[in-house]
Tab-separated table of C-alpha atoms in Angstrom:
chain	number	residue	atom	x	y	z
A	1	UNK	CA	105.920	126.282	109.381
A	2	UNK	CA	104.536	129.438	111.211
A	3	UNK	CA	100.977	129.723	111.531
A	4	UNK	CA	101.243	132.572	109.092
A	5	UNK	CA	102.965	130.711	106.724
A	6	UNK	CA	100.273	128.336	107.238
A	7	UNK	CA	97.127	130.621	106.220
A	8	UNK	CA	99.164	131.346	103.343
A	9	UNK	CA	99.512	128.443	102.244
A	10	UNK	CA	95.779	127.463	103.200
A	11	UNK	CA	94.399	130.267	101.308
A	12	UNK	CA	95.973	129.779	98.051
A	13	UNK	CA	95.408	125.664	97.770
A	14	UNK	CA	92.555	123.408	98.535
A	15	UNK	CA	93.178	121.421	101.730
A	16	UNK	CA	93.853	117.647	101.830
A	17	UNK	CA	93.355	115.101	103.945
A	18	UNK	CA	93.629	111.217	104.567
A	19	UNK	CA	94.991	108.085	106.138
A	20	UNK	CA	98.365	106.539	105.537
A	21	UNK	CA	99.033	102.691	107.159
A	22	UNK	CA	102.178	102.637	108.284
A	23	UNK	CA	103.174	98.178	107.647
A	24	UNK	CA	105.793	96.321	108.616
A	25	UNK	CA	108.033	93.547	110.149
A	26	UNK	CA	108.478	93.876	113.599
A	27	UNK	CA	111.387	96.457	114.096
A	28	UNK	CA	111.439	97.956	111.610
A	29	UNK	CA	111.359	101.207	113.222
A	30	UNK	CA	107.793	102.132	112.668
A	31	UNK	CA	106.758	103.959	115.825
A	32	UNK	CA	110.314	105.523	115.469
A	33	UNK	CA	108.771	107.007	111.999
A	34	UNK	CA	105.841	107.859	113.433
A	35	UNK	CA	106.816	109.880	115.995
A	36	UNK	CA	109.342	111.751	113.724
A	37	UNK	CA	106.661	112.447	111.202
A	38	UNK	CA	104.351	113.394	113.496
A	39	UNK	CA	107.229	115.854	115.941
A	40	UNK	CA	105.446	114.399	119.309
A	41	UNK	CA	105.599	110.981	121.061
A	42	UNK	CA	102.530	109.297	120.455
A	43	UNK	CA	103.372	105.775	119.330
A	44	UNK	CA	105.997	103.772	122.075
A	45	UNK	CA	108.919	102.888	121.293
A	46	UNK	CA	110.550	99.953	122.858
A	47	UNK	CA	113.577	97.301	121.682
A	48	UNK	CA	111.198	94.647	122.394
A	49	UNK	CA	109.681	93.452	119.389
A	50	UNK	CA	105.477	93.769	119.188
A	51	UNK	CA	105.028	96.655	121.031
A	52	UNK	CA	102.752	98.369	119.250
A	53	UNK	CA	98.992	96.466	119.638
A	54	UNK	CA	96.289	98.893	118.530
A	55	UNK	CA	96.322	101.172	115.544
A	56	UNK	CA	97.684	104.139	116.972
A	57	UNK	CA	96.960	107.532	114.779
A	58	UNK	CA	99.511	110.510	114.603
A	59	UNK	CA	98.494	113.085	113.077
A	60	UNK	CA	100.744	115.428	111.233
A	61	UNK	CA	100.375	118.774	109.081
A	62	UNK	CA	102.397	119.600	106.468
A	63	UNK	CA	101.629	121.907	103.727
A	64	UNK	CA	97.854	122.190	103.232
A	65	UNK	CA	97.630	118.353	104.191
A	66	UNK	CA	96.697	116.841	106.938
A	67	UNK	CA	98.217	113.216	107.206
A	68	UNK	CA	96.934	110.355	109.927
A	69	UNK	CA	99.599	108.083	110.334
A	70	UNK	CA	98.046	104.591	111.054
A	71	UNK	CA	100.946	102.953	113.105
A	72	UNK	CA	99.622	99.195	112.935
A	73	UNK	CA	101.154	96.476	114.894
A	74	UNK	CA	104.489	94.879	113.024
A	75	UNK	CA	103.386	91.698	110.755
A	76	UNK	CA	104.806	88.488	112.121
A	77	UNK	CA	104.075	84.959	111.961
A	78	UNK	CA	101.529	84.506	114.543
A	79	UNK	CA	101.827	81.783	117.435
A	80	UNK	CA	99.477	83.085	120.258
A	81	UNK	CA	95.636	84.342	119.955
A	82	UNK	CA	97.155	87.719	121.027
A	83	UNK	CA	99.486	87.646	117.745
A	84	UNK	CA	96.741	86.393	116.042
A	85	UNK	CA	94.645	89.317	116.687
A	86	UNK	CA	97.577	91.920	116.302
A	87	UNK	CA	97.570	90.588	112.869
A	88	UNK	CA	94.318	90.496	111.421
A	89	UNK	CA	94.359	94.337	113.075
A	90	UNK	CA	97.714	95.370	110.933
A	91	UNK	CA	95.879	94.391	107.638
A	92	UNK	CA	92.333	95.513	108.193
A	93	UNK	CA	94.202	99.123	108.891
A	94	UNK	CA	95.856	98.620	105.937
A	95	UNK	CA	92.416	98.156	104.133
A	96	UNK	CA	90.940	101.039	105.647
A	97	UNK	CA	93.551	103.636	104.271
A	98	UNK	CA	94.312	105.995	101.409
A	99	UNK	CA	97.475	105.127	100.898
A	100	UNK	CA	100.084	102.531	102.138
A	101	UNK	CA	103.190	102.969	103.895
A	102	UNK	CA	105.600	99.577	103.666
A	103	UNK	CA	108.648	100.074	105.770
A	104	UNK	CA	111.791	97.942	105.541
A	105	UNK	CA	114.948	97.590	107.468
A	106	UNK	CA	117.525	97.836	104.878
A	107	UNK	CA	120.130	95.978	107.355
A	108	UNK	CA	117.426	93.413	107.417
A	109	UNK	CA	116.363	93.323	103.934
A	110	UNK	CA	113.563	90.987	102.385
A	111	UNK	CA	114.077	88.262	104.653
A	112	UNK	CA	111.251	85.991	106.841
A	113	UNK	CA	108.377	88.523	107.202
A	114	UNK	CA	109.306	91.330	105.287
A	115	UNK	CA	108.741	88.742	102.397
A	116	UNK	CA	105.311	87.671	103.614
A	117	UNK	CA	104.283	91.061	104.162
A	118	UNK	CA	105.082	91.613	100.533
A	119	UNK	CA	102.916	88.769	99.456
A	120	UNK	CA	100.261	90.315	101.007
A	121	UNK	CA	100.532	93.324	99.478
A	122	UNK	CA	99.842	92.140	96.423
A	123	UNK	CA	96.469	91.849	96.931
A	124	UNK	CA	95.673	95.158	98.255
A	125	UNK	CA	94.481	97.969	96.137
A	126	UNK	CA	95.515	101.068	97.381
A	127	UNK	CA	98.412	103.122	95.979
A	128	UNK	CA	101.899	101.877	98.096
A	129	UNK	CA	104.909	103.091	98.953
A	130	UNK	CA	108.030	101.734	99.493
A	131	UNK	CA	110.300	103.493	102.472
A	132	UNK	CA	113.444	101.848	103.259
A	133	UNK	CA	114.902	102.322	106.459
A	134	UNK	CA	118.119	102.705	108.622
A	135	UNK	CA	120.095	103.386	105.472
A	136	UNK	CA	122.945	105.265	106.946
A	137	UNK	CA	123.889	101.138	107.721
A	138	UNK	CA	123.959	99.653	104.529
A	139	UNK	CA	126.439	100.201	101.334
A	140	UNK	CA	124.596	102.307	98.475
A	141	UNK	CA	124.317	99.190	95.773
A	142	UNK	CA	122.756	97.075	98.237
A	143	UNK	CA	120.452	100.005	98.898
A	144	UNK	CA	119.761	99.653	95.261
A	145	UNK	CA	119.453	95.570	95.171
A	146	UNK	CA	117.018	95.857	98.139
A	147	UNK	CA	115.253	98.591	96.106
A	148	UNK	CA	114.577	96.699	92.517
A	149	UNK	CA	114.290	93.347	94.405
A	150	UNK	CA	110.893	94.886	96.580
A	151	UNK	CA	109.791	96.708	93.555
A	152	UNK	CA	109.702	93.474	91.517
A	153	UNK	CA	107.183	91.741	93.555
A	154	UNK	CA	104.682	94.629	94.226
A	155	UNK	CA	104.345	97.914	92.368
A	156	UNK	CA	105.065	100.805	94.519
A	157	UNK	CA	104.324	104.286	93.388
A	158	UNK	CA	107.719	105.860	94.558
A	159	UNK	CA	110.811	104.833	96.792
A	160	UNK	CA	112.001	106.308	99.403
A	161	UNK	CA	115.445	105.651	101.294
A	162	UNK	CA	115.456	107.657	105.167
A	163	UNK	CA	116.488	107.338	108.689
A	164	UNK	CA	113.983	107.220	110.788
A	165	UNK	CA	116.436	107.768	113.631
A	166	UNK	CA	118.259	110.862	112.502
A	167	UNK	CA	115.469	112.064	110.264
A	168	UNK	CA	117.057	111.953	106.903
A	169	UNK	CA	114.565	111.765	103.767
A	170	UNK	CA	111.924	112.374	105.764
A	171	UNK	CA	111.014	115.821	104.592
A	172	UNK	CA	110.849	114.129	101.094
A	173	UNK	CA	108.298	111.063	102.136
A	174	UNK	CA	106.058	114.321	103.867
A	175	UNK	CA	105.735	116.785	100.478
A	176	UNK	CA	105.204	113.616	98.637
A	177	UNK	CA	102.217	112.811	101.169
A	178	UNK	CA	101.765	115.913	101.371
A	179	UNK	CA	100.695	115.917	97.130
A	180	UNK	CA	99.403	112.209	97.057
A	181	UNK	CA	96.125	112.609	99.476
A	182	UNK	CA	92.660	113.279	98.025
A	183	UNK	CA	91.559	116.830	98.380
A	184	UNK	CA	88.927	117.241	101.430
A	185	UNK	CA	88.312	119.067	105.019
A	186	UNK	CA	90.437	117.737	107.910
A	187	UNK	CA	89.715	114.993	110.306
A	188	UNK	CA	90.906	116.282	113.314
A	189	UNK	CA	91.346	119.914	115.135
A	190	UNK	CA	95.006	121.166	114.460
A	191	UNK	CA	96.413	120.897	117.491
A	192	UNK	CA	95.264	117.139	118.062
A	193	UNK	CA	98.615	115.129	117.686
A	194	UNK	CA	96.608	111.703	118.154
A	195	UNK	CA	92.699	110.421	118.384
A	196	UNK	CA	94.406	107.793	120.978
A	197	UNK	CA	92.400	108.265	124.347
A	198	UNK	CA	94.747	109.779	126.628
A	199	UNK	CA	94.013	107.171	129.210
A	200	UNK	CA	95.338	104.692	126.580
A	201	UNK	CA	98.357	106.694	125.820
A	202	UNK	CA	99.211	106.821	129.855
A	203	UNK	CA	98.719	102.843	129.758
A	204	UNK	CA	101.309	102.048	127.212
A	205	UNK	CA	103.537	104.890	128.301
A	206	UNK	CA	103.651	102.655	131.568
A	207	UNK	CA	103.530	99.069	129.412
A	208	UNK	CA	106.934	100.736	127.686
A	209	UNK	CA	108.644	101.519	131.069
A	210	UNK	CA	107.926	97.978	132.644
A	211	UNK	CA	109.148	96.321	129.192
A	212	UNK	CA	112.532	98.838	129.829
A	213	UNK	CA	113.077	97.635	133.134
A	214	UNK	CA	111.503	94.222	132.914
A	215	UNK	CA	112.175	92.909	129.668
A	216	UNK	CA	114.544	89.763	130.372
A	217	UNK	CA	112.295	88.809	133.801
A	218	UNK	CA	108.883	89.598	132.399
A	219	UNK	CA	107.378	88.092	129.287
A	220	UNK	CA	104.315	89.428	126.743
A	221	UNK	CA	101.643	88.188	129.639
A	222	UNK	CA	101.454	91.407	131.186
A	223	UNK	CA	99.002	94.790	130.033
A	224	UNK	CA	98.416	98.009	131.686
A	225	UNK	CA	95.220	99.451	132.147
A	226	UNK	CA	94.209	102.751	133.227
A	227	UNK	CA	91.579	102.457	135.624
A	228	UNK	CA	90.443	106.093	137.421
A	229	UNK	CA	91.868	109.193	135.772
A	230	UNK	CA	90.708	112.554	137.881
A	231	UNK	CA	91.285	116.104	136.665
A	232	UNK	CA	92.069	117.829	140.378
A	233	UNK	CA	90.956	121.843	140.869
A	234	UNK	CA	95.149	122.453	141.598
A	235	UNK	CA	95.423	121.813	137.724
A	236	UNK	CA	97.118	118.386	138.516
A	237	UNK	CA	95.424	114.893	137.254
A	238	UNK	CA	95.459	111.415	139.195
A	239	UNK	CA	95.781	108.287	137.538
A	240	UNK	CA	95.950	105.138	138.788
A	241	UNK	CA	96.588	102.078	136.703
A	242	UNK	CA	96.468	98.384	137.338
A	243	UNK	CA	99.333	95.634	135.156
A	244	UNK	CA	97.858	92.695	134.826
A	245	UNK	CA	99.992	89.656	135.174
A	246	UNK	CA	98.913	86.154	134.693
A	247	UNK	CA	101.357	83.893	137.816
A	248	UNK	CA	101.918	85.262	141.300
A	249	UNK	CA	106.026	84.873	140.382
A	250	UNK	CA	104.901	87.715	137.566
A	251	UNK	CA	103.646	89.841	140.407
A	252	UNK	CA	106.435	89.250	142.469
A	253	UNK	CA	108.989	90.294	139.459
A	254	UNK	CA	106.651	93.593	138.484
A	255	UNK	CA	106.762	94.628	142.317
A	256	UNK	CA	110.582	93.886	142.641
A	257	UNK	CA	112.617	93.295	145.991
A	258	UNK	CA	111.279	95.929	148.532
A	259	UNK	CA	109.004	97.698	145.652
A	260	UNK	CA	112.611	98.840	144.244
A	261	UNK	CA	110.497	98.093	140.310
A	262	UNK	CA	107.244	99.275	140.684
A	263	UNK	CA	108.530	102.322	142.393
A	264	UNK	CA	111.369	102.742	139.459
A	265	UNK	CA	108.368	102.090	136.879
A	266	UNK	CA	106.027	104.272	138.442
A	267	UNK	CA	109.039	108.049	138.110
A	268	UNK	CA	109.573	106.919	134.690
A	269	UNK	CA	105.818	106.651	133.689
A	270	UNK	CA	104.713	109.633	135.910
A	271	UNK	CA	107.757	112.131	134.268
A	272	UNK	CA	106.771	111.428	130.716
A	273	UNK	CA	103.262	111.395	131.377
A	274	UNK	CA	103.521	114.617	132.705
A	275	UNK	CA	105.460	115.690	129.742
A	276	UNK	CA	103.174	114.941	127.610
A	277	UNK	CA	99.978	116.573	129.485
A	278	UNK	CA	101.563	119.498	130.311
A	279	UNK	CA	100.359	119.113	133.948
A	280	UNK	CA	101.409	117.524	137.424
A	281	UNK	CA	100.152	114.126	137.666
A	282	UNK	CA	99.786	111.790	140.528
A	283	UNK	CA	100.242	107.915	139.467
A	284	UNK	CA	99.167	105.002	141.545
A	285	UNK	CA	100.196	101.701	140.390
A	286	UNK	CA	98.858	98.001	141.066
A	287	UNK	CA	99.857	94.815	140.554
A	288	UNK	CA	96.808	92.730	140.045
A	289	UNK	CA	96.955	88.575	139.035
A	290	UNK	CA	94.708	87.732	135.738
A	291	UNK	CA	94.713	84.026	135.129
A	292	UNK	CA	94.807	83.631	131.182
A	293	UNK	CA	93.866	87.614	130.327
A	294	UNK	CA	95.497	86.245	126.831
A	295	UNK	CA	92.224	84.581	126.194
A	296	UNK	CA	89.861	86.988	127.074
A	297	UNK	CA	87.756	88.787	124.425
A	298	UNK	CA	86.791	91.889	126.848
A	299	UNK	CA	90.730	92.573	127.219
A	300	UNK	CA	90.892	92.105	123.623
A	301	UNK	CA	88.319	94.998	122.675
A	302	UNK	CA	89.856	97.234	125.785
A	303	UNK	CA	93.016	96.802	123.380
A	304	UNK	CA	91.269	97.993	120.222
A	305	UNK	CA	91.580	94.583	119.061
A	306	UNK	CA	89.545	91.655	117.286
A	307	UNK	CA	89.122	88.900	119.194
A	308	UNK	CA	90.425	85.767	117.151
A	309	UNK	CA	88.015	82.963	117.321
């Protein structure tokens, strides 16, 4: 929509504005949505499950609306304190919000967690949604099976069948949005795509690139912080950011043979960063060993996470 389009449409209809949850399995595709929905990479995207840790908000306008996309972590049977914490985060976004968002993998279906996660809907009050996923996979009547069988256990205002992916039905799941929010004034300036500290973003825009390059060596015990981020007078910015591992033979593996994966890590993170500011950047990575960082509450609330007792 143009920005004269835009006053049009502003003048003639009161504005709207709220937050959508965004729940899930893990996989599902939910950053995938986000980021579609939203036109700008602000949730990561990885094939490694549990990616996403902290709520991240996209925000998107469409129409008079203005929709904040709550991208929660995916909702898994939790082992660790870590996955406990992801958790308990997922559904206290999901309390906090207008409306909810429940995404499915169709090629999945209702299986293990997507099951749960529909148990646990139950007892929430806000309107839901039902938007099933990665259709272009799955035959039409199975589309329809999936469709009844979710609607059966929890009552979903509408259903919506898209590809995150190729974009498909998701112009339909934003007018509807668009409608469903309470009238009200806007959150956020227009042109701020997410409430995420940048120095956040940078840290899991680094997290992502060592999970692509390190995902069979390197398990879930490592996180990225970003530690000194300094806006230069040649318009460029230097960052430098420490991953925390919890052995030496983690540091050893994040470093690679000769520095050949840090330095790999380090192009990747520094050309999207860049991409995404708009400006040169400088970035400085360290390895640092962290003994247990899994159990520490301070890392926890650096995470925008509760700490599970």
């Amino acid at each position: 929509m143009t920005n004269m389009e835009h006053d049009t449409a502003a003048a003639g209809a009161p504005t709207r504005s709220g937050f959508v949850a965004l729940i899930g399995a893990t996989n599902a595709g939910k950053s995938t949505l986000v980021n579609r929905l939203v036109g700008a990479k602000v949730s990561i995207v990885s094939h490694k499950v549990q990616t996403t840790r902290a709520i991240v908000r996209g925000i998107a306008i469409h129409d008079n609306a203005q929709i904040v996309f709550m991208d929660t972590p995916g909702i898994f049977k939790p082992r660790r304190r870590l996955d406990r914490a992801m958790v308990t985060t997922a559904w206290g976004g999901a309390k906090d919000a207008d409306l909810i968002m429940l995404l499915v993998d169709s090629e999945r279906g209702l299986k293990g967690d997507a099951e749960a996660i529909l148990e646990g809907l139950k007892e929430v009050p806000q309107p839901k949604i039902l938007v099933l996923n990665k259709i272009d996979q799955v035959r039409p009547e199975d589309l329809l099976k999936l469709a009844a069988a979710a609607n059966e256990m929890v009552k979903f205002e509408r259903t919506f069948m898209i590809s995150a992916l190729s974009g498909s039905g998701c112009d339909d799941v934003m007018d509807y949005l668009a409608k469903a929010l309470p009238e009200g004034p806007w959150y956020y300036p227009e042109d701020q795509i997410s409430d995420l500290p940048m120095r956040q973003l940078a840290a899991e825009i680094t997290r992502e690139k060592l999970f692509l390059r390190l995902h069979q060596e390197l398990p879930y015990a490592s996180h990225v912080e970003t530690e000194k981020w300094e806006e230069r007078k040649d318009g460029s910015v230097r960052i430098e950011q420490v991953i925390y591992v919890e052995r030496e033979s983690q540091k050893k593996i994040a470093l690679g043979k000769g520095g050949e994966a840090i330095k790999a890590i380090s192009t990747a993170a520094r050309k999207e960063i860049s991409e995404i500011l708009e400006q040169p950047v400088h970035l400085f990575l360290f390895v640092k060993v962290r003994e247990n960082w899994g159990d520490d509450p301070e890392r926890f609330r650096e995470m925008g996470l509760e700490f599970p007792r």
